[in-house]
Coordinates of C-alpha atoms and ligand atoms in Angstrom, one line a residue:
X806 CA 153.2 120.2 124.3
X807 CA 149.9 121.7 125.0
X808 CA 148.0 120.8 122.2
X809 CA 148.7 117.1 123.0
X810 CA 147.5 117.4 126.4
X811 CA 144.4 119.0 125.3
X812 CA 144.1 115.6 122.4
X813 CA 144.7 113.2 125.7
X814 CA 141.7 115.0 127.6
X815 CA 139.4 115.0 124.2
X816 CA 140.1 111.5 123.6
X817 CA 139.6 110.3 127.1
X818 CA 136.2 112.6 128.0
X819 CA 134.5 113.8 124.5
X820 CA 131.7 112.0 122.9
X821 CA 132.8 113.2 118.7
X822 CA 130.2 112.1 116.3
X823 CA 129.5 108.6 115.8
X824 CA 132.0 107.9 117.5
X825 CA 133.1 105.6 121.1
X826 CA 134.5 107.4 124.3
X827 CA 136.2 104.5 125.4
X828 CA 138.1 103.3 122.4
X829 CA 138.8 107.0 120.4
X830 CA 139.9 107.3 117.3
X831 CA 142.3 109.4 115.6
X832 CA 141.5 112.8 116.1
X833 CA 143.3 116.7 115.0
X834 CA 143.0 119.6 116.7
X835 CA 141.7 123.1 114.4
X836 CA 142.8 126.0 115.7
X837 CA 141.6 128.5 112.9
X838 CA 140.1 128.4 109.2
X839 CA 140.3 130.4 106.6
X840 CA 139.1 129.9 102.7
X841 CA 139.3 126.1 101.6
X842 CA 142.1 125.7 104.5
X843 CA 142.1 124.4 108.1
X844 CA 145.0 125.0 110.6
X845 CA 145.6 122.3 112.9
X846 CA 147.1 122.7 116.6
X847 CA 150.3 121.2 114.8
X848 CA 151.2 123.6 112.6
X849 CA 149.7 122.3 109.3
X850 CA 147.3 123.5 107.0
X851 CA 144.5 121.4 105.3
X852 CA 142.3 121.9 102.1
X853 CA 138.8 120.9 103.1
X854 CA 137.1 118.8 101.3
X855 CA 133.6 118.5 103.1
X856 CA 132.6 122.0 103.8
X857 CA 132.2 121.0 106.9
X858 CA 129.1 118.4 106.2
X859 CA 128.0 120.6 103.6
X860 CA 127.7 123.7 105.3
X861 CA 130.9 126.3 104.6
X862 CA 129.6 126.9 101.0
X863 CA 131.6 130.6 101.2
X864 CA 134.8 129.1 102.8
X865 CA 135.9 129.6 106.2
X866 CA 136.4 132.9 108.3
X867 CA 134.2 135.2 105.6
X868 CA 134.6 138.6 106.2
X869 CA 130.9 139.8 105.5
X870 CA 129.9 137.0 107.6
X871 CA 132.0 137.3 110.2
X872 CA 130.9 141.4 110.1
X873 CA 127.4 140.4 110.4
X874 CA 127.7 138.4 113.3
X875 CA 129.5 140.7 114.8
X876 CA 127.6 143.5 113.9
X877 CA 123.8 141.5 115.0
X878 CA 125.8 140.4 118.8
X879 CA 125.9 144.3 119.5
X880 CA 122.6 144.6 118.4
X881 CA 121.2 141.3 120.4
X882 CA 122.3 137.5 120.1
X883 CA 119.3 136.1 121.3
X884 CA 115.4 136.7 122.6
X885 CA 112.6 134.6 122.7
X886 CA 110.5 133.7 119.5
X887 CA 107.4 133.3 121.5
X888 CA 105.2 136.4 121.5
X889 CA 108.5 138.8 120.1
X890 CA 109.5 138.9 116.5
X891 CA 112.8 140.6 115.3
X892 CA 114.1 141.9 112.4
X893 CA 116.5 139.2 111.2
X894 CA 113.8 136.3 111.9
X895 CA 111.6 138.7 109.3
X896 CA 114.4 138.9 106.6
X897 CA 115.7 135.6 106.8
X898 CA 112.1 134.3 106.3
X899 CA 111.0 136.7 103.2
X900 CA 114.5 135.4 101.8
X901 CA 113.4 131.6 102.3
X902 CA 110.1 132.6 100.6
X903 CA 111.5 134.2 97.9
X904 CA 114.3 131.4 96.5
X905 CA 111.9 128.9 97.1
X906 CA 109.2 127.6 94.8
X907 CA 105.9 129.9 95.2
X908 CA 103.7 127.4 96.9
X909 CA 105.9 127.4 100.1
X910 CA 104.8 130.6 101.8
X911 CA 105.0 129.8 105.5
X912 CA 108.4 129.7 107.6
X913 CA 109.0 127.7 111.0
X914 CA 112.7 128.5 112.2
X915 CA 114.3 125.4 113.3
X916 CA 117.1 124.5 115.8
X917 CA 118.9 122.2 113.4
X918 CA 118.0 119.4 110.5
X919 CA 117.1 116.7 112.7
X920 CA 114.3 119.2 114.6
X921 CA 113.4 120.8 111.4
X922 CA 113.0 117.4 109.7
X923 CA 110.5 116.3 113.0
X924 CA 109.0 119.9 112.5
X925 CA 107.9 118.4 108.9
X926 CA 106.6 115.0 110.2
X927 CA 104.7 116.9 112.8
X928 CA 103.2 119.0 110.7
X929 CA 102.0 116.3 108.1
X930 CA 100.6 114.1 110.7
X931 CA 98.7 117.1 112.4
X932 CA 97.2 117.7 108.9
X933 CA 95.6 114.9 108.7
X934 CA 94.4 114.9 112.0
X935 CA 92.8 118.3 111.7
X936 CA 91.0 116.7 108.5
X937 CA 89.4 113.7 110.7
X938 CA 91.9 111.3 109.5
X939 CA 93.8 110.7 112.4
X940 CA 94.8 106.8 111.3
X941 CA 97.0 108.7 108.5
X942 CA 100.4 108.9 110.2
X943 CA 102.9 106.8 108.8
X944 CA 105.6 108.0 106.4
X945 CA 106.4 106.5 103.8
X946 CA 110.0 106.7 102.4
X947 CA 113.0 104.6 99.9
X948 CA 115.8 102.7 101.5
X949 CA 119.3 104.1 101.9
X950 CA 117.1 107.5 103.4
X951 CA 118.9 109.4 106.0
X952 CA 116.6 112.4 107.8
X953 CA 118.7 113.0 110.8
X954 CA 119.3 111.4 114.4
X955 CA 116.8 112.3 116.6
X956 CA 114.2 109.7 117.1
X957 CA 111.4 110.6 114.7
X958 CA 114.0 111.7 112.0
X959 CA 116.1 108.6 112.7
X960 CA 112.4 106.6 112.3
X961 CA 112.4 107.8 108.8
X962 CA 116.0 106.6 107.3
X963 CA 117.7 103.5 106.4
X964 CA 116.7 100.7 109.2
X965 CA 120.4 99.1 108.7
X966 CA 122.3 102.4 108.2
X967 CA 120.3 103.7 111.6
X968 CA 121.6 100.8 113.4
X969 CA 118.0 100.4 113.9
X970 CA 117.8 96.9 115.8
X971 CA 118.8 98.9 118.9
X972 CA 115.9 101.1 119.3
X973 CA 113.5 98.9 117.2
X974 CA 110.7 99.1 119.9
X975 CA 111.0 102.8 120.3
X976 CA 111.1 103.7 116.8
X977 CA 107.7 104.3 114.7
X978 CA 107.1 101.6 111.7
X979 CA 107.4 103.4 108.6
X980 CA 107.4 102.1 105.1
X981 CA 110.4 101.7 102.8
X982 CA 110.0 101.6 99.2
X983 CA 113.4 100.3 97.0
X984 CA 115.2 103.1 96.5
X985 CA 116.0 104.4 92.9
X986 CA 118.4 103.6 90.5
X987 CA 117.8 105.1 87.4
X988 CA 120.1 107.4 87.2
X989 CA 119.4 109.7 83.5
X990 CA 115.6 110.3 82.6
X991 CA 116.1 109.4 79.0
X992 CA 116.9 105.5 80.7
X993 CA 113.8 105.6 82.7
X994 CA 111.8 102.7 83.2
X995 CA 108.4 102.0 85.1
X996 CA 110.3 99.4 87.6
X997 CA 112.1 101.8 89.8
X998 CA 109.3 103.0 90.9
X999 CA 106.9 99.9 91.0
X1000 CA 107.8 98.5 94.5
X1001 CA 107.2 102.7 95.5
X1002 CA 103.3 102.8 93.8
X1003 CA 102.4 99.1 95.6
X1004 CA 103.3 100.6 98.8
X1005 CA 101.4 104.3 98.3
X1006 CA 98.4 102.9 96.8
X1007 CA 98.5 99.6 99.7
X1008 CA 98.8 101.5 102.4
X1009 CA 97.5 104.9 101.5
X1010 CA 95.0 105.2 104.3
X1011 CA 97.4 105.4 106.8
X1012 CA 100.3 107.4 105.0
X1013 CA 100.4 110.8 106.2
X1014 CA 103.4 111.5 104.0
X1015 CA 105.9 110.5 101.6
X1016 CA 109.5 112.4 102.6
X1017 CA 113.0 111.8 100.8
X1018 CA 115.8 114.0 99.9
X1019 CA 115.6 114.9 96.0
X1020 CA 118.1 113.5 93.5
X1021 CA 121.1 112.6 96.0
X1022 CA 121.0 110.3 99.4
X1023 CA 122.9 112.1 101.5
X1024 CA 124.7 110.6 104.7
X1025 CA 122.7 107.3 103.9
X1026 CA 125.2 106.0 101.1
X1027 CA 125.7 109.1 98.7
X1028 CA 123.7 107.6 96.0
X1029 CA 122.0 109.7 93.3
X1030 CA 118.9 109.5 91.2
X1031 CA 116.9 111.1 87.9
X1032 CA 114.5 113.6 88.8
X1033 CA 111.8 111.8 87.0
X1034 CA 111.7 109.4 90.1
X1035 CA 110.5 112.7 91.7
X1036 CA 107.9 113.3 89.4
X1037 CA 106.5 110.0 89.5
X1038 CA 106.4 110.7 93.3
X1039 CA 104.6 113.8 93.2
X1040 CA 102.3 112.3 91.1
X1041 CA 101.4 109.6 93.1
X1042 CA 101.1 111.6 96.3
X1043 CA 98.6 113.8 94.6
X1044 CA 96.9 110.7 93.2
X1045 CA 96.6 109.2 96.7
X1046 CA 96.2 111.7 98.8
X1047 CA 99.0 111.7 100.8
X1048 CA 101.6 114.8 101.3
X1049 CA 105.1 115.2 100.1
X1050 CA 107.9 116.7 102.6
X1051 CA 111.3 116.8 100.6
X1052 CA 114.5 117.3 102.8
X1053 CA 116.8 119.6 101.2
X1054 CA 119.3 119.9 104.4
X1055 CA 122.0 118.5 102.5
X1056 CA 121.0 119.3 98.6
X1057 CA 119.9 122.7 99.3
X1058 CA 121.6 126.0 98.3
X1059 CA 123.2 124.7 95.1
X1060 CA 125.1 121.7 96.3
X1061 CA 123.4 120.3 93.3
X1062 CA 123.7 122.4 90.2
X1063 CA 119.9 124.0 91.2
X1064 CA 119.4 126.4 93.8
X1065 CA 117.4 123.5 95.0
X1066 CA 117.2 119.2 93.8
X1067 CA 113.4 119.6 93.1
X1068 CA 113.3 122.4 90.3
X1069 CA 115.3 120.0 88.2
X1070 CA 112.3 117.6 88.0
X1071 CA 109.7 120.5 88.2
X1072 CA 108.3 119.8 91.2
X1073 CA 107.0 121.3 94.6
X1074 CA 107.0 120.2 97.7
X1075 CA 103.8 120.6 99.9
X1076 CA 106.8 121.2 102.6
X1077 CA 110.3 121.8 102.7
X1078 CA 113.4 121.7 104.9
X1079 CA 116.4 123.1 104.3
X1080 CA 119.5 123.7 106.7
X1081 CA 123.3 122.6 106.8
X1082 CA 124.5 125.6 104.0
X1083 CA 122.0 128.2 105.3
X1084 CA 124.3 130.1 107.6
X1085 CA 127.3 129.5 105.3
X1086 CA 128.2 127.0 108.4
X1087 CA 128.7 129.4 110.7
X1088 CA 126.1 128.1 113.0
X1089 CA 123.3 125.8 113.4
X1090 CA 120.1 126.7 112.1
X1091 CA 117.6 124.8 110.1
X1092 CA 114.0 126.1 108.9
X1093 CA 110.9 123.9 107.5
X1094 CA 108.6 125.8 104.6
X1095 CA 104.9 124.6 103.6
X1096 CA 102.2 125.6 101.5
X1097 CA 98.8 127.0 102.2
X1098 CA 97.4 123.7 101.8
X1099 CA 99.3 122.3 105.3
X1100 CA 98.5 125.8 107.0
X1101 CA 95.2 125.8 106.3
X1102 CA 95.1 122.2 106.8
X1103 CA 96.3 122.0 110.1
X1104 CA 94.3 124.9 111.3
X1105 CA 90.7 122.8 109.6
X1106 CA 90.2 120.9 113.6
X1107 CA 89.7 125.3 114.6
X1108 CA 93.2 126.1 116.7
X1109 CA 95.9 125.5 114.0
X1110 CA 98.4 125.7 116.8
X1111 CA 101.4 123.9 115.5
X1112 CA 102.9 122.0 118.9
X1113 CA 106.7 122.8 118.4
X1114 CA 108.9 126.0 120.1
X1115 CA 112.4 125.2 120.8
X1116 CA 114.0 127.2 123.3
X1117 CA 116.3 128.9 120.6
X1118 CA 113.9 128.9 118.0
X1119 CA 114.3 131.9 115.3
X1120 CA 117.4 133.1 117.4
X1121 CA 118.8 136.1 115.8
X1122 CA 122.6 136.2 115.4
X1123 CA 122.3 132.6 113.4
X1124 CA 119.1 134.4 111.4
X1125 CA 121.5 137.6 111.1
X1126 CA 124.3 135.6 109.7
X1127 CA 121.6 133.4 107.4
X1128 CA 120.0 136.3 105.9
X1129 CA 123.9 137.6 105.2
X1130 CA 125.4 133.9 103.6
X1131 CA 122.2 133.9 101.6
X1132 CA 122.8 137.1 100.2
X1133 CA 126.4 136.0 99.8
X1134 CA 125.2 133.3 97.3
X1135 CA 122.6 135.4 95.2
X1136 CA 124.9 138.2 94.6
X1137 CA 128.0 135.8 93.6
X1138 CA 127.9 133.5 90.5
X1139 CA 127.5 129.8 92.3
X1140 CA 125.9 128.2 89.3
X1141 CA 128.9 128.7 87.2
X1142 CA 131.1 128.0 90.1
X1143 CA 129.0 124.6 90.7
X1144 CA 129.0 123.9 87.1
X1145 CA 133.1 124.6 87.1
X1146 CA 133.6 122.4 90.3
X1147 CA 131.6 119.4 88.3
X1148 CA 133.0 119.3 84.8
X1149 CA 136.8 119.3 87.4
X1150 CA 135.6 116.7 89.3
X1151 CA 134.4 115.0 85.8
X1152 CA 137.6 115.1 84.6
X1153 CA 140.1 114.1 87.7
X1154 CA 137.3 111.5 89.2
X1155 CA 136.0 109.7 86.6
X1156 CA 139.5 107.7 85.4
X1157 CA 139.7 106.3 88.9
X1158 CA 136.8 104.2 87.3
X1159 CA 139.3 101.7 86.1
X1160 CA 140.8 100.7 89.2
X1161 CA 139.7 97.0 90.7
X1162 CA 139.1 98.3 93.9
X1163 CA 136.4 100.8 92.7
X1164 CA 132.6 100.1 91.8
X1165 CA 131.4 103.5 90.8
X1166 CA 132.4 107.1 90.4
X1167 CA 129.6 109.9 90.2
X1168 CA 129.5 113.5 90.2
X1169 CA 126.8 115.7 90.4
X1170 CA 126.9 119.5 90.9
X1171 CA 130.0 120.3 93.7
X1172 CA 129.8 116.7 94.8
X1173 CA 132.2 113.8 94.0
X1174 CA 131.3 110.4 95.2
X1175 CA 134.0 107.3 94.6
X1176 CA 132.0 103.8 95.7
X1177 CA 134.6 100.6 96.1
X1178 CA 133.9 97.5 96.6
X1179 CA 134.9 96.8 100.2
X1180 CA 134.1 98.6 103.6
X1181 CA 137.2 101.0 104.7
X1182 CA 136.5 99.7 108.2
X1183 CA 139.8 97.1 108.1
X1184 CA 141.7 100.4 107.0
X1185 CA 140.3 103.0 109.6
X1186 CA 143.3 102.5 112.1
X1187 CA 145.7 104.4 109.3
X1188 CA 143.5 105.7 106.9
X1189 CA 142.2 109.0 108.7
X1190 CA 146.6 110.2 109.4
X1191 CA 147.1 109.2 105.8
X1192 CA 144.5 111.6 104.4
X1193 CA 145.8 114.7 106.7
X1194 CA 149.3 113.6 105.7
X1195 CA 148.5 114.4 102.2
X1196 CA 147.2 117.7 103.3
X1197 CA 143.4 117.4 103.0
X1198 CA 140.5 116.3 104.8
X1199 CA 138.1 114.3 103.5
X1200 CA 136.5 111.3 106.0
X1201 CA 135.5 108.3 104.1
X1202 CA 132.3 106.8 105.9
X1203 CA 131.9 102.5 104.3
X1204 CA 132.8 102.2 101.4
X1205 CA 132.5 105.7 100.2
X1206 CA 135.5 108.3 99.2
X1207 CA 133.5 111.1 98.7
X1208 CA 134.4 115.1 98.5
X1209 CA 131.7 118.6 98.3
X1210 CA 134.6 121.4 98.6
X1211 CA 133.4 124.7 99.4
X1212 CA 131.7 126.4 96.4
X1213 CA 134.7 129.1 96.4
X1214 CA 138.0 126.7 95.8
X1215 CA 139.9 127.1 93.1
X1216 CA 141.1 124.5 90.4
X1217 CA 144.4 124.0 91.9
X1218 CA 143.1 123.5 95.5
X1219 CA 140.3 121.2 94.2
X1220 CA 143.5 119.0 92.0
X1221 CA 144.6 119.0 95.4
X1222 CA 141.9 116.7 96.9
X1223 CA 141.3 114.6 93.8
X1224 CA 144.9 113.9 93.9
X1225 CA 144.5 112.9 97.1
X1226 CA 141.8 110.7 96.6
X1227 CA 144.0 109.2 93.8
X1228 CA 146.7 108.5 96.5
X1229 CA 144.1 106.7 98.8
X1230 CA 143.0 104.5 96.1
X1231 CA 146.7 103.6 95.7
X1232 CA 147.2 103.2 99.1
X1233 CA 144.3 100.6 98.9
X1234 CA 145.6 99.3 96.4
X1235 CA 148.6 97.9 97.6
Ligands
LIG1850 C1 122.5 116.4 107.9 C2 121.2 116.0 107.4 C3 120.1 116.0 108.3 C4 120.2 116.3 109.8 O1 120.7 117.6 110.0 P1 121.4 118.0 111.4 O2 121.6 119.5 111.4 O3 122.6 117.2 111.5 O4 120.4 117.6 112.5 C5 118.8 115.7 107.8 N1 118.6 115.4 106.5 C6 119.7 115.4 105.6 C7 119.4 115.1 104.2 C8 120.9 115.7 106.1 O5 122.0 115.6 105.2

């Protein structure tokens, strides 16, 4: 059959993600997507439970985004961002500006989260350049971090997660605080932040920037935190001079309860970046926000030419569909959809709890996160047919079991992937 020669060809000749070329794992062919639901290349049809890394917030195969894209490719898919502008570059940006905290006026279009997240670290060590203090540029972040894989994102997250020992000499030495554990404000206490203020007020001189992703830990273990960590942060920055970037790539949009993490603690960031669920996951496209005080700052040394122009940058059709998912999430009601997809995954997570072979279960906003004890790894040679058998897909990374559906399922489709979780467990059980 076709679609297994075309599975022999991918598994002998395709780099996947994270993954090896000469010993490939189990992999399914999609051959369309619609809603919640994936069609594979054999015939069956799978609920997704990972929006496609956080991305497909609207489902798959939208009509009003598949109309604008179609629409903006007879207009013009792409043209150069340097010296032209275009009308959905224009939109997309007064859009950013306008659901994002009022500080964070200025816009630079970015190719994905990786470049948008070395667009930030760029722009923070500039600052302090253009202010005569070129020894500031380190970043300082908290362990379990993950920013992206290119080198200066990958510089900034988890040294053991990053498999960092391999590029140790290449990589720039950043600081890592603990990360946080508190995990409600009212339990706060002045510890989980302690081994964070030695570092910021030790090494101050040479911090260009704090960055971390606010309240959850994405790709770097899942884990969440109370936005009064946040706080304390902002504070300190501010206190030591030193800038905050916050990376909203994976929390941004919702995901979280909040349109973004950081206005549940009251915060702003001096800059922002946001990607994965801007075009509704139709396409890559990432953008990185600041305030005057970065603008202004970088352009102090007289040029305040920021270094950075990818090829693609500001291309239109993924601006087109952006401006078009972002509108789809204003006009429909995603905070009571969030809220519903949370008090679900409350209810159908949470007595998984009891079982031996799980440590933790948390849910916050559309995302459910079951921790066990051991590593899947020993289980990865079955594990990935057994989810698809029971009609889902979800891809455990560690020891993480972990789920953020699109924001449009519905209850029964979402019983669908708990219970399938609740087979897993089971399964591991056994
Ligand atoms: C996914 C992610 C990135 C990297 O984005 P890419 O588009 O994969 O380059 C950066 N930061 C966070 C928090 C992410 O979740």
């Amino acid at each position: 059959m076709e679609f297994q020669d075309n599975l022999q060809f991918d598994a002998k000749h395709i780099w996947h993600p994270y993954s090896s070329v000469a010993r490939p794992s189990v992999i399914h062919e999609v051959i369309s997507a619609n809603g919640v639901r994936l069609k594979l290349a054999d015939g069956r049809e799978i609920i997704d439970g990972m929006s496609s890394w956080w991305s497909t917030i609207h489902g798959y195969n939208h009509p009003r985004l598949n109309a604008a894209a179609k629409m903006q490719i007879d207009h013009m898919s792409h043209v150069m961002f340097g010296g032209l502008t275009h009308q959905p570059a224009i939109e997309l940006s007064r859009k950013l500006i306008e659901m994002t905290a009022e500080p964070l006026q200025y816009v630079f279009l970015a190719d994905s989260g990786s470049i948008s997240v070395e667009v930030a670290i760029k722009m923070a060590i500039q600052y302090w350049f253009a202010q005569g203090k070129p020894k500031k540029q380190r970043l300082l972040t908290i362990r379990n971090a993950y920013h992206g894989d290119t080198f200066g994102a990958m510089a900034v997250s988890d040294p053991e997660n990053g498999m960092h020992s391999m590029f140790e000499h290449v990589l720039a030495k950043h600081l890592f605080a603990p990360e946080p554990t508190c995990q409600n404000d009212e339990d706060w206490q002045d510890d989980d932040i302690s081994g964070f203020r030695q570092l910021i007020i030790e090494h101050n001189d040479e911090i260009a920037a704090v960055i971390l992703e606010p309240l959850v830990q994405g790709a770097g273990g899942m884990r969440f935190y109370c936005p009064e960590y946040l706080r304390q942060v902002r504070a300190l920055c501010d206190q030591h001079n030193v800038l905050l970037i916050l990376d909203e790539i994976a929390t941004g949009f919702g995901r979280t309860g909040s349109l973004f993490a950081y206005e549940q603690a009251d915060i702003c960031p001096d800059i922002l970046c946001v990607g994965k669920a801007l075009t509704g996951g139709y396409m890559t496209l990432a953008a990185t926000l600041c305030n005057d005080k970065v603008v202004n700052g970088i352009a102090a040394d007289g040029s305040g030419v920021l270094m950075h122009g990818p090829t693609f940058m500001g291309n239109p059709l993924a601006c087109r569909v952006a401006c078009e998912s972002l509108d789809l999430l204003m006009e429909s009601d995603w905070q009571q959809q969030v809220e519903t997809i949370e008090t679900q995954l409350i209810n159908e997570l949470m007595p998984y709890q009891s079982m031996n072979l799980v440590k933790d279960v948390r849910v916050k906003g559309a995302i459910g996160v079951v921790e066990l004890h051991q590593p899947l790894d020993e289980h990865m040679d079955w594990l990935p047919t057994f989810i698809v058998d029971q009609g889902v897909w979800i891809r455990p990374f560690r020891n993480l079991i972990y789920i953020m559906p699109p924001y449009i399922i519905n209850e029964d489709d979402l019983t669908v992937l708990t219970g399938a979780i609740a087979k897993i467990l089971e399964q591991l059980s056994r």
